[in-house]
Amino acid sequence: MSAATIDATSASVIDALGFPKEMAELRERIADWVHRSNRYMQDALDWQFMGGSKYFRPLTIFACYRAMHGPGPIPGHIMNSALVIEFFHNVSLIVDDIVDKSPERRGRATMHTKYGELVALMTSGYIVADGYLELGKDLQAIALFSELLKRLGVAECMQWADRRQVLGVEDWRRIAGEDTGSMFEVCACLGDRSGKLRKFGGLLGLVYHGCDDVGDVRGLPALGGGGKEDLRDGILTLPAAIAIQDPRIGALFTRADPTDADLEQLAAAFMAALPQAERTLDGIVEEAEREARLFAPNPAPLLAIVAQTRRLSSR
């Protein structure tokens, strides 16, 4: 079985960050794991993992390691962490797609659409269990991945409980910080292992989440969740948090059963909020860069991944 496909944009990011060798090894390890998986899970796993990924989470692990330890080979336990973060990230995607009732992700059928919810849910459990086995005796990583699973569960419930409410940008930061932010925060800790880059990772996650929100409004290929589903369900995205401060838009946003005309007005208002959303993201980027320079002996890899992440809202 060959390694996962990778698009030109992802390949350019990997090259820009200086990790083509490491990512090739990671992709081969994923392919080998899928090949060795139980035959009843193999088709679904092949569909989920071999269709490609942006790989920003393992790249964050590698960048944080290099920022703290300098050049040289990526140690085995760090590579294991990068492998398992891809496992857990895909579990979060599978669950999100079921919750959002998303038929497609990045132009392909979602796992539950192609194989059914039973297979998708059982495969998710299989992935998590194998992820912990891959970590072996790395107790620090086991604790971090356990933290991540708990926080992702809380984030999903928080996001659902807070939907269709007139909240602001600080509320968006709180919710996004437990959703995408927790994933990147744990990535930073897995790569660094001292905890010094934890805040940096959280800020990087906010940038990624916000760029996804902006990209959805622009109609760009989704990095994470789906823009149409978020609009339909009243999810607090960054453009929404800005736009709904207008009482008229806020009233539309809180409707339990919005009409197509309501959704069109909301979409237009979110589009109008994009310049302010971009300025907000630039401010978070400055926070992340400050953290990188404060705590990393070699901040260049961190500054590079922030810059590559920030570009996602316009790709």
mmCIF file with all atom_site columns, N, CA, C and O in Angstrom, residues 54 104-107 208 212 215-216 219-227:
data_model
loop_
_atom_site.group_PDB
_atom_site.id
_atom_site.type_symbol
_atom_site.label_atom_id
_atom_site.label_alt_id
_atom_site.label_comp_id
_atom_site.label_asym_id
_atom_site.label_entity_id
_atom_site.label_seq_id
_atom_site.pdbx_PDB_ins_code
_atom_site.Cartn_x
_atom_site.Cartn_y
_atom_site.Cartn_z
_atom_site.occupancy
_atom_site.B_iso_or_equiv
_atom_site.pdbx_formal_charge
_atom_site.auth_seq_id
_atom_site.auth_comp_id
_atom_site.auth_asym_id
_atom_site.auth_atom_id
_atom_site.pdbx_PDB_model_num
ATOM 1  N N  . LYS A 1 54  ? -3.674  17.821 5.412  1.00 0.00 ? 54  LYS A N  1
ATOM 2  C CA . LYS A 1 54  ? -2.828  19.021 5.413  1.00 0.00 ? 54  LYS A CA 1
ATOM 3  C C  . LYS A 1 54  ? -1.581  18.812 6.277  1.00 0.00 ? 54  LYS A C  1
ATOM 4  O O  . LYS A 1 54  ? -0.579  19.506 6.112  1.00 0.00 ? 54  LYS A O  1
ATOM 5  N N  . GLU A 1 104 ? -19.841 15.299 2.750  1.00 0.00 ? 104 GLU A N  1
ATOM 6  C CA . GLU A 1 104 ? -18.518 15.343 2.123  1.00 0.00 ? 104 GLU A CA 1
ATOM 7  C C  . GLU A 1 104 ? -17.531 16.122 2.984  1.00 0.00 ? 104 GLU A C  1
ATOM 8  O O  . GLU A 1 104 ? -17.917 16.964 3.790  1.00 0.00 ? 104 GLU A O  1
ATOM 9  N N  . ARG A 1 105 ? -16.264 15.819 2.790  1.00 0.00 ? 105 ARG A N  1
ATOM 10 C CA . ARG A 1 105 ? -15.163 16.600 3.359  1.00 0.00 ? 105 ARG A CA 1
ATOM 11 C C  . ARG A 1 105 ? -14.077 16.669 2.307  1.00 0.00 ? 105 ARG A C  1
ATOM 12 O O  . ARG A 1 105 ? -13.624 15.648 1.803  1.00 0.00 ? 105 ARG A O  1
ATOM 13 N N  . ARG A 1 106 ? -13.682 17.890 1.962  1.00 0.00 ? 106 ARG A N  1
ATOM 14 C CA . ARG A 1 106 ? -12.660 18.127 0.934  1.00 0.00 ? 106 ARG A CA 1
ATOM 15 C C  . ARG A 1 106 ? -12.995 17.407 -0.370 1.00 0.00 ? 106 ARG A C  1
ATOM 16 O O  . ARG A 1 106 ? -12.132 16.807 -1.015 1.00 0.00 ? 106 ARG A O  1
ATOM 17 N N  . GLY A 1 107 ? -14.281 17.444 -0.739 1.00 0.00 ? 107 GLY A N  1
ATOM 18 C CA . GLY A 1 107 ? -14.677 16.901 -2.024 1.00 0.00 ? 107 GLY A CA 1
ATOM 19 C C  . GLY A 1 107 ? -14.832 15.390 -2.075 1.00 0.00 ? 107 GLY A C  1
ATOM 20 O O  . GLY A 1 107 ? -15.082 14.833 -3.159 1.00 0.00 ? 107 GLY A O  1
ATOM 21 N N  . TYR A 1 208 ? -5.264  28.832 13.097 1.00 0.00 ? 208 TYR A N  1
ATOM 22 C CA . TYR A 1 208 ? -5.744  27.811 12.159 1.00 0.00 ? 208 TYR A CA 1
ATOM 23 C C  . TYR A 1 208 ? -7.270  27.792 12.119 1.00 0.00 ? 208 TYR A C  1
ATOM 24 O O  . TYR A 1 208 ? -7.879  27.784 11.043 1.00 0.00 ? 208 TYR A O  1
ATOM 25 N N  . ASP A 1 212 ? -9.726  28.889 8.993  1.00 0.00 ? 212 ASP A N  1
ATOM 26 C CA . ASP A 1 212 ? -10.755 27.981 8.483  1.00 0.00 ? 212 ASP A CA 1
ATOM 27 C C  . ASP A 1 212 ? -12.106 28.689 8.417  1.00 0.00 ? 212 ASP A C  1
ATOM 28 O O  . ASP A 1 212 ? -12.826 28.589 7.419  1.00 0.00 ? 212 ASP A O  1
ATOM 29 N N  . GLY A 1 215 ? -11.925 31.137 5.553  1.00 0.00 ? 215 GLY A N  1
ATOM 30 C CA . GLY A 1 215 ? -11.913 30.408 4.295  1.00 0.00 ? 215 GLY A CA 1
ATOM 31 C C  . GLY A 1 215 ? -13.269 29.841 3.930  1.00 0.00 ? 215 GLY A C  1
ATOM 32 O O  . GLY A 1 215 ? -13.650 29.821 2.748  1.00 0.00 ? 215 GLY A O  1
ATOM 33 N N  . ASP A 1 216 ? -14.013 29.380 4.944  1.00 0.00 ? 216 ASP A N  1
ATOM 34 C CA . ASP A 1 216 ? -15.362 28.864 4.676  1.00 0.00 ? 216 ASP A CA 1
ATOM 35 C C  . ASP A 1 216 ? -16.263 29.942 4.088  1.00 0.00 ? 216 ASP A C  1
ATOM 36 O O  . ASP A 1 216 ? -17.035 29.690 3.155  1.00 0.00 ? 216 ASP A O  1
ATOM 37 N N  . GLY A 1 219 ? -15.515 30.501 0.593  1.00 0.00 ? 219 GLY A N  1
ATOM 38 C CA . GLY A 1 219 ? -15.764 29.367 -0.286 1.00 0.00 ? 219 GLY A CA 1
ATOM 39 C C  . GLY A 1 219 ? -14.524 28.582 -0.633 1.00 0.00 ? 219 GLY A C  1
ATOM 40 O O  . GLY A 1 219 ? -14.502 27.833 -1.612 1.00 0.00 ? 219 GLY A O  1
ATOM 41 N N  . LEU A 1 220 ? -13.456 28.721 0.188  1.00 0.00 ? 220 LEU A N  1
ATOM 42 C CA . LEU A 1 220 ? -12.235 27.958 -0.046 1.00 0.00 ? 220 LEU A CA 1
ATOM 43 C C  . LEU A 1 220 ? -12.416 26.533 0.459  1.00 0.00 ? 220 LEU A C  1
ATOM 44 O O  . LEU A 1 220 ? -13.279 26.268 1.291  1.00 0.00 ? 220 LEU A O  1
ATOM 45 N N  . PRO A 1 221 ? -11.583 25.592 -0.019 1.00 0.00 ? 221 PRO A N  1
ATOM 46 C CA . PRO A 1 221 ? -11.661 24.226 0.502  1.00 0.00 ? 221 PRO A CA 1
ATOM 47 C C  . PRO A 1 221 ? -11.472 24.224 2.014  1.00 0.00 ? 221 PRO A C  1
ATOM 48 O O  . PRO A 1 221 ? -10.578 24.887 2.546  1.00 0.00 ? 221 PRO A O  1
ATOM 49 N N  . ALA A 1 222 ? -12.347 23.481 2.702  1.00 0.00 ? 222 ALA A N  1
ATOM 50 C CA . ALA A 1 222 ? -12.369 23.522 4.174  1.00 0.00 ? 222 ALA A CA 1
ATOM 51 C C  . ALA A 1 222 ? -11.101 22.924 4.762  1.00 0.00 ? 222 ALA A C  1
ATOM 52 O O  . ALA A 1 222 ? -10.581 21.927 4.293  1.00 0.00 ? 222 ALA A O  1
ATOM 53 N N  . LEU A 1 223 ? -10.605 23.559 5.826  1.00 0.00 ? 223 LEU A N  1
ATOM 54 C CA . LEU A 1 223 ? -9.486  23.023 6.593  1.00 0.00 ? 223 LEU A CA 1
ATOM 55 C C  . LEU A 1 223 ? -9.994  22.120 7.705  1.00 0.00 ? 223 LEU A C  1
ATOM 56 O O  . LEU A 1 223 ? -9.330  21.207 8.152  1.00 0.00 ? 223 LEU A O  1
ATOM 57 N N  . GLY A 1 224 ? -11.167 22.428 8.204  1.00 0.00 ? 224 GLY A N  1
ATOM 58 C CA . GLY A 1 224 ? -11.721 21.672 9.319  1.00 0.00 ? 224 GLY A CA 1
ATOM 59 C C  . GLY A 1 224 ? -13.176 21.386 9.082  1.00 0.00 ? 224 GLY A C  1
ATOM 60 O O  . GLY A 1 224 ? -13.537 20.527 8.300  1.00 0.00 ? 224 GLY A O  1
ATOM 61 N N  . GLY A 1 225 ? -14.055 22.128 9.748  1.00 0.00 ? 225 GLY A N  1
ATOM 62 C CA . GLY A 1 225 ? -15.488 21.903 9.614  1.00 0.00 ? 225 GLY A CA 1
ATOM 63 C C  . GLY A 1 225 ? -16.028 22.510 8.341  1.00 0.00 ? 225 GLY A C  1
ATOM 64 O O  . GLY A 1 225 ? -15.313 23.085 7.530  1.00 0.00 ? 225 GLY A O  1
ATOM 65 N N  . GLY A 1 226 ? -17.349 22.370 8.130  1.00 0.00 ? 226 GLY A N  1
ATOM 66 C CA . GLY A 1 226 ? -17.969 22.867 6.921  1.00 0.00 ? 226 GLY A CA 1
ATOM 67 C C  . GLY A 1 226 ? -18.692 24.171 7.146  1.00 0.00 ? 226 GLY A C  1
ATOM 68 O O  . GLY A 1 226 ? -19.429 24.330 8.122  1.00 0.00 ? 226 GLY A O  1
ATOM 69 N N  . GLY A 1 227 ? -18.525 25.125 6.233  1.00 0.00 ? 227 GLY A N  1
ATOM 70 C CA . GLY A 1 227 ? -19.139 26.430 6.384  1.00 0.00 ? 227 GLY A CA 1
ATOM 71 C C  . GLY A 1 227 ? -20.653 26.391 6.311  1.00 0.00 ? 227 GLY A C  1
ATOM 72 O O  . GLY A 1 227 ? -21.333 27.061 7.083  1.00 0.00 ? 227 GLY A O  1
#
